[in-house]
Coordinates of N, CA and C in Angstrom, one line a residue:
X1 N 38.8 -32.6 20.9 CA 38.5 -31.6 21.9 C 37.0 -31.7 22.4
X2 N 35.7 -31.3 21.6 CA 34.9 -31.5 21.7 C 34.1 -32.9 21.7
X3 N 33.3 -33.6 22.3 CA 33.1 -34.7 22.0 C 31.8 -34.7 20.3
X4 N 32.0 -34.8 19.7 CA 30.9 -34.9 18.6 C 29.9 -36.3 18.5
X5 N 29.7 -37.1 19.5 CA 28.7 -38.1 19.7 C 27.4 -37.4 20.2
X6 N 26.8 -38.1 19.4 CA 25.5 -37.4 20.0 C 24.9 -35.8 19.7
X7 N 23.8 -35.6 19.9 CA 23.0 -34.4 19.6 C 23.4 -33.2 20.5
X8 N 23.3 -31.9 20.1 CA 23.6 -30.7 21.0 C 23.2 -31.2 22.5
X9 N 21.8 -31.0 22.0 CA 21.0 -31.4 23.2 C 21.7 -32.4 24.1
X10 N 22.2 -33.3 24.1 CA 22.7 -34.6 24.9 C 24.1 -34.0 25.4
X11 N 24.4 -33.9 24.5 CA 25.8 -33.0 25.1 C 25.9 -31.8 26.2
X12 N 24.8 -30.8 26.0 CA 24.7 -29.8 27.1 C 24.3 -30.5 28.4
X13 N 23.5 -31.8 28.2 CA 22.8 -32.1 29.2 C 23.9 -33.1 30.1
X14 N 25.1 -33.8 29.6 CA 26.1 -34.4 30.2 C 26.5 -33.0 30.7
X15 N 27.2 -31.9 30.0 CA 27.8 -31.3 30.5 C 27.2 -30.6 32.3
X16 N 25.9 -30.4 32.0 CA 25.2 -30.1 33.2 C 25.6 -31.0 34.5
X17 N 25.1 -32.1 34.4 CA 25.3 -33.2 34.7 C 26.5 -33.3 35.7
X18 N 27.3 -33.3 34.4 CA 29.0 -33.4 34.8 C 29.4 -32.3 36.1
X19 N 29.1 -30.8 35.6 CA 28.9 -30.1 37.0 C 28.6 -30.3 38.3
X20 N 27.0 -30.8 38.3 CA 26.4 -31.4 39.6 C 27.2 -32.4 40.0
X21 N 27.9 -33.0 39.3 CA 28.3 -34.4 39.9 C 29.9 -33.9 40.7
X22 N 30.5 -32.8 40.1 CA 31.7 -32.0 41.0 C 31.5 -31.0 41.7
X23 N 30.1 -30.5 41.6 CA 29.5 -29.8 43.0 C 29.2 -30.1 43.9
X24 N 28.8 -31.7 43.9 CA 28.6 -32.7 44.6 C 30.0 -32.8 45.7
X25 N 31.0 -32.9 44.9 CA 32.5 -33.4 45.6 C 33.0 -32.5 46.6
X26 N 32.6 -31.0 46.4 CA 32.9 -30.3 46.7 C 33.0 -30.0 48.2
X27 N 34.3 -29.5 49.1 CA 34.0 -29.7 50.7 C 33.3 -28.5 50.7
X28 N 32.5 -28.1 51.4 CA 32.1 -27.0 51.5 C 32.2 -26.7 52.9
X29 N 32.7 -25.2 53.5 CA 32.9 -25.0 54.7 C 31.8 -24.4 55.7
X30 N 31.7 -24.8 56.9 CA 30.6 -24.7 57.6 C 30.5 -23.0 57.9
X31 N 29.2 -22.7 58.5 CA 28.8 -21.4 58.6 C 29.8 -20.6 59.3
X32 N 30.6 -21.2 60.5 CA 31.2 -20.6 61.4 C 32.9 -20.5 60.4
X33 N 33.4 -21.0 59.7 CA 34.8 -20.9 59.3 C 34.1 -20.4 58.0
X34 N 33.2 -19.8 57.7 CA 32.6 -18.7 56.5 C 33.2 -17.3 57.2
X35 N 32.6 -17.2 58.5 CA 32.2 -16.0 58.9 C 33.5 -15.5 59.5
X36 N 34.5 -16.4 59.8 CA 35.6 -16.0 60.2 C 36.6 -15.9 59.4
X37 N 36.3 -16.6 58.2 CA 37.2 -16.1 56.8 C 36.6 -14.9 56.4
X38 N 35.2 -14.9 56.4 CA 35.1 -13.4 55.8 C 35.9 -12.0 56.9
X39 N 35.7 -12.6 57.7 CA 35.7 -11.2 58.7 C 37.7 -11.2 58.5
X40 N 38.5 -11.8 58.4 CA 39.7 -12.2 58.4 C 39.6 -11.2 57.1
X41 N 39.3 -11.7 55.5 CA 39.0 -10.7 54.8 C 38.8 -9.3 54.8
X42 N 38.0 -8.9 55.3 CA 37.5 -7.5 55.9 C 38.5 -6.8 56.1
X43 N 39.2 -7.6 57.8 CA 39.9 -7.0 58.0 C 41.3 -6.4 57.6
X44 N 41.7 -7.3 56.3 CA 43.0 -7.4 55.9 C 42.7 -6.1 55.0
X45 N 41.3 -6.0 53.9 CA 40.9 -4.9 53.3 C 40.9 -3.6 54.4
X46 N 40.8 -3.3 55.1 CA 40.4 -2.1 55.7 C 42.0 -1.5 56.3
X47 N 43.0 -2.7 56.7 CA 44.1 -2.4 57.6 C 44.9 -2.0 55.7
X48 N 45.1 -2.0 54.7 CA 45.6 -1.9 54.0 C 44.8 -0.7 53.3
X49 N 43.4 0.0 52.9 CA 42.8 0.8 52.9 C 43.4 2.0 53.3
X50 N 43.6 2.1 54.9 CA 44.3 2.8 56.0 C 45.8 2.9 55.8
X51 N 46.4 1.7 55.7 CA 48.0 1.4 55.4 C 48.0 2.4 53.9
X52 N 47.4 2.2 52.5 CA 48.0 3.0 51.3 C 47.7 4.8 51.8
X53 N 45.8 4.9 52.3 CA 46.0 6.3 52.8 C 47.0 6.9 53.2
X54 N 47.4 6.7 54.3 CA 48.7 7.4 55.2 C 50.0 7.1 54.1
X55 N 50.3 6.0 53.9 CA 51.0 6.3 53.1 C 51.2 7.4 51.4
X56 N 50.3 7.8 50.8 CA 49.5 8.5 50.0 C 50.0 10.0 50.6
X57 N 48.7 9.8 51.7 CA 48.6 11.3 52.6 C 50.3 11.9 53.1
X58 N 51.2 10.8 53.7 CA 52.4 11.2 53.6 C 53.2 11.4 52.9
X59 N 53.3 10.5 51.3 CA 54.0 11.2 50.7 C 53.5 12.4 49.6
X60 N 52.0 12.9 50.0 CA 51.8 14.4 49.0 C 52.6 15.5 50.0
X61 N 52.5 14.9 51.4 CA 53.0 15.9 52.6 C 54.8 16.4 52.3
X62 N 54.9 15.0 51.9 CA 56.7 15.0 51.8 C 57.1 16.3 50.6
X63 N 56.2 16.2 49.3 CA 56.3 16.9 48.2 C 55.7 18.0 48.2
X64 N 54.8 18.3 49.4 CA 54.4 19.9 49.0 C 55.9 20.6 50.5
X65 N 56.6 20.1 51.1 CA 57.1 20.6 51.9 C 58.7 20.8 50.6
X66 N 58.8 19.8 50.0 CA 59.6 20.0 49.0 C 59.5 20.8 47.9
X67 N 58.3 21.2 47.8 CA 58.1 22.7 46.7 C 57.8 22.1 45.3
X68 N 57.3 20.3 45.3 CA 56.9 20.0 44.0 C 55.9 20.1 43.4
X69 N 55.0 20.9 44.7 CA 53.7 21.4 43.5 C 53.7 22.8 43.3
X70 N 54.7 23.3 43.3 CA 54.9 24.8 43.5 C 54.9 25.4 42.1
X71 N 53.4 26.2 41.4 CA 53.9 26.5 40.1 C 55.2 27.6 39.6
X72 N 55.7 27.1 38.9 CA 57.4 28.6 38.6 C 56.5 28.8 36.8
X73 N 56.9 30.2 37.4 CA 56.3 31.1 36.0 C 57.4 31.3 35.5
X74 N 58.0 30.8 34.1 CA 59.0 31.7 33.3 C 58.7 32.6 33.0
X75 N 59.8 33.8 32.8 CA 58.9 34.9 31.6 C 60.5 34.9 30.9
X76 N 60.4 35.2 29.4 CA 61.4 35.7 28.5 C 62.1 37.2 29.2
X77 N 63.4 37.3 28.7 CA 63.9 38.2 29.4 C 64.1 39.3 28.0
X78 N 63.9 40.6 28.8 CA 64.0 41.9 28.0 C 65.2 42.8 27.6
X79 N 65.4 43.4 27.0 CA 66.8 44.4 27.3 C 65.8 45.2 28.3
X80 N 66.7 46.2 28.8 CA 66.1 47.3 30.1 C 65.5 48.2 28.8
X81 N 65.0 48.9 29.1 CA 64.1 49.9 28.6 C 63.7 50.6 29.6
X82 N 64.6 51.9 29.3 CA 64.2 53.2 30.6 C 62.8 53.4 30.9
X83 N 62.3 53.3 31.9 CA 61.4 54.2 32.6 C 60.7 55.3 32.2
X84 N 59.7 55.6 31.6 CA 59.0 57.1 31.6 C 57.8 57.5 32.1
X85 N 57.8 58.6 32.1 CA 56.8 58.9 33.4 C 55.3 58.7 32.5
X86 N 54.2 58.8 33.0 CA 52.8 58.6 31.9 C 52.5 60.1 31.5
X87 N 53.1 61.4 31.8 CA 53.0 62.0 31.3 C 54.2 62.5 29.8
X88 N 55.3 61.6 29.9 CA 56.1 61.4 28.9 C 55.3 60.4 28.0
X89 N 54.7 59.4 28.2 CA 54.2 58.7 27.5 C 53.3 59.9 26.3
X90 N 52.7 60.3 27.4 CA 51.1 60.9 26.7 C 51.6 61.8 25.6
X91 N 53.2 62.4 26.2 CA 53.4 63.6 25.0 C 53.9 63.1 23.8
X92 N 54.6 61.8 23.7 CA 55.4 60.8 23.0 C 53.8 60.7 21.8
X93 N 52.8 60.3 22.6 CA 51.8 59.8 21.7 C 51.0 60.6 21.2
X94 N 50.6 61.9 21.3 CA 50.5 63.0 21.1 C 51.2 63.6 20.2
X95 N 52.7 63.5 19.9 CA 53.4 63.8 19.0 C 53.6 63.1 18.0
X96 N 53.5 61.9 17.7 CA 53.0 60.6 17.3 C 52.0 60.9 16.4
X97 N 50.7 61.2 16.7 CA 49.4 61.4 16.2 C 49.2 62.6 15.2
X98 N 50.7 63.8 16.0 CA 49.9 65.0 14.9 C 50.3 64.6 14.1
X99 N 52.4 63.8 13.8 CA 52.6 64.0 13.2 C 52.1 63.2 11.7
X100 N 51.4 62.1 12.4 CA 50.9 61.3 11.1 C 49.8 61.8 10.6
X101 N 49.1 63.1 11.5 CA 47.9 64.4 11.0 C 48.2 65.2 9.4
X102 N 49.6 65.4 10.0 CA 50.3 66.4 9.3 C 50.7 65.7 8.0
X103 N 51.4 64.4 8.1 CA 51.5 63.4 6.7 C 50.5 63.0 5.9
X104 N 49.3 62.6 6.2 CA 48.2 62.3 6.3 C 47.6 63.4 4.9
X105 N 47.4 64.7 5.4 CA 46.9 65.7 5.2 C 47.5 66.5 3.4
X106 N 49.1 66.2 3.3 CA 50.1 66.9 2.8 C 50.3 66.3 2.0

């Protein structure tokens, strides 16, 4: 795998070497087909940018018109339990109080 001839040193320095010498080979493209690749770039980023938004923005639209962010509160359900007025309450509690006055006391 590794070549083991030779010292670290000699080895890093081929390896260096070896780089330059395929950087060398390298086509490299002139300023004007940079600038038109990049901008080709750009534009594909921003038209897709735009493209997921709307798409996004449409379907939260689709699901709030469909009621799926809509919180639903359970509650447990009760037997009925009649109605009293708050002055039945007060005499209920009142009677309540002496009578544990009266136990209390006795």
């Amino acid at each position: 795998m590794a070549d083991k001839k030779g010292n670290i040193f000699k080895r890093i320095a081929k390896a260096f070497s070896d780089v330059i010498a395929e950087l060398k080979r390298v086509t490299w493209p002139t300023k004007e087909k940079l600038a038109k690749t990049s901008a080709v770039v750009l534009l594909v980023i921003v038209f897709f940018a735009v493209y997921l938004t709307i798409i996004g923005s449409g379907g939260r639209w689709v699901l709030d018109k469909i009621g799926f962010y809509n919180i639903v509160e359970t509650t447990a359900t009760t037997a009925a339990v009649p109605e009293t007025s708050a002055s039945e309450t007060t005499a209920a509690s009142e009677t309540t109080t002496a009578a544990a006055t009266e136990s209390s006391a006795g």
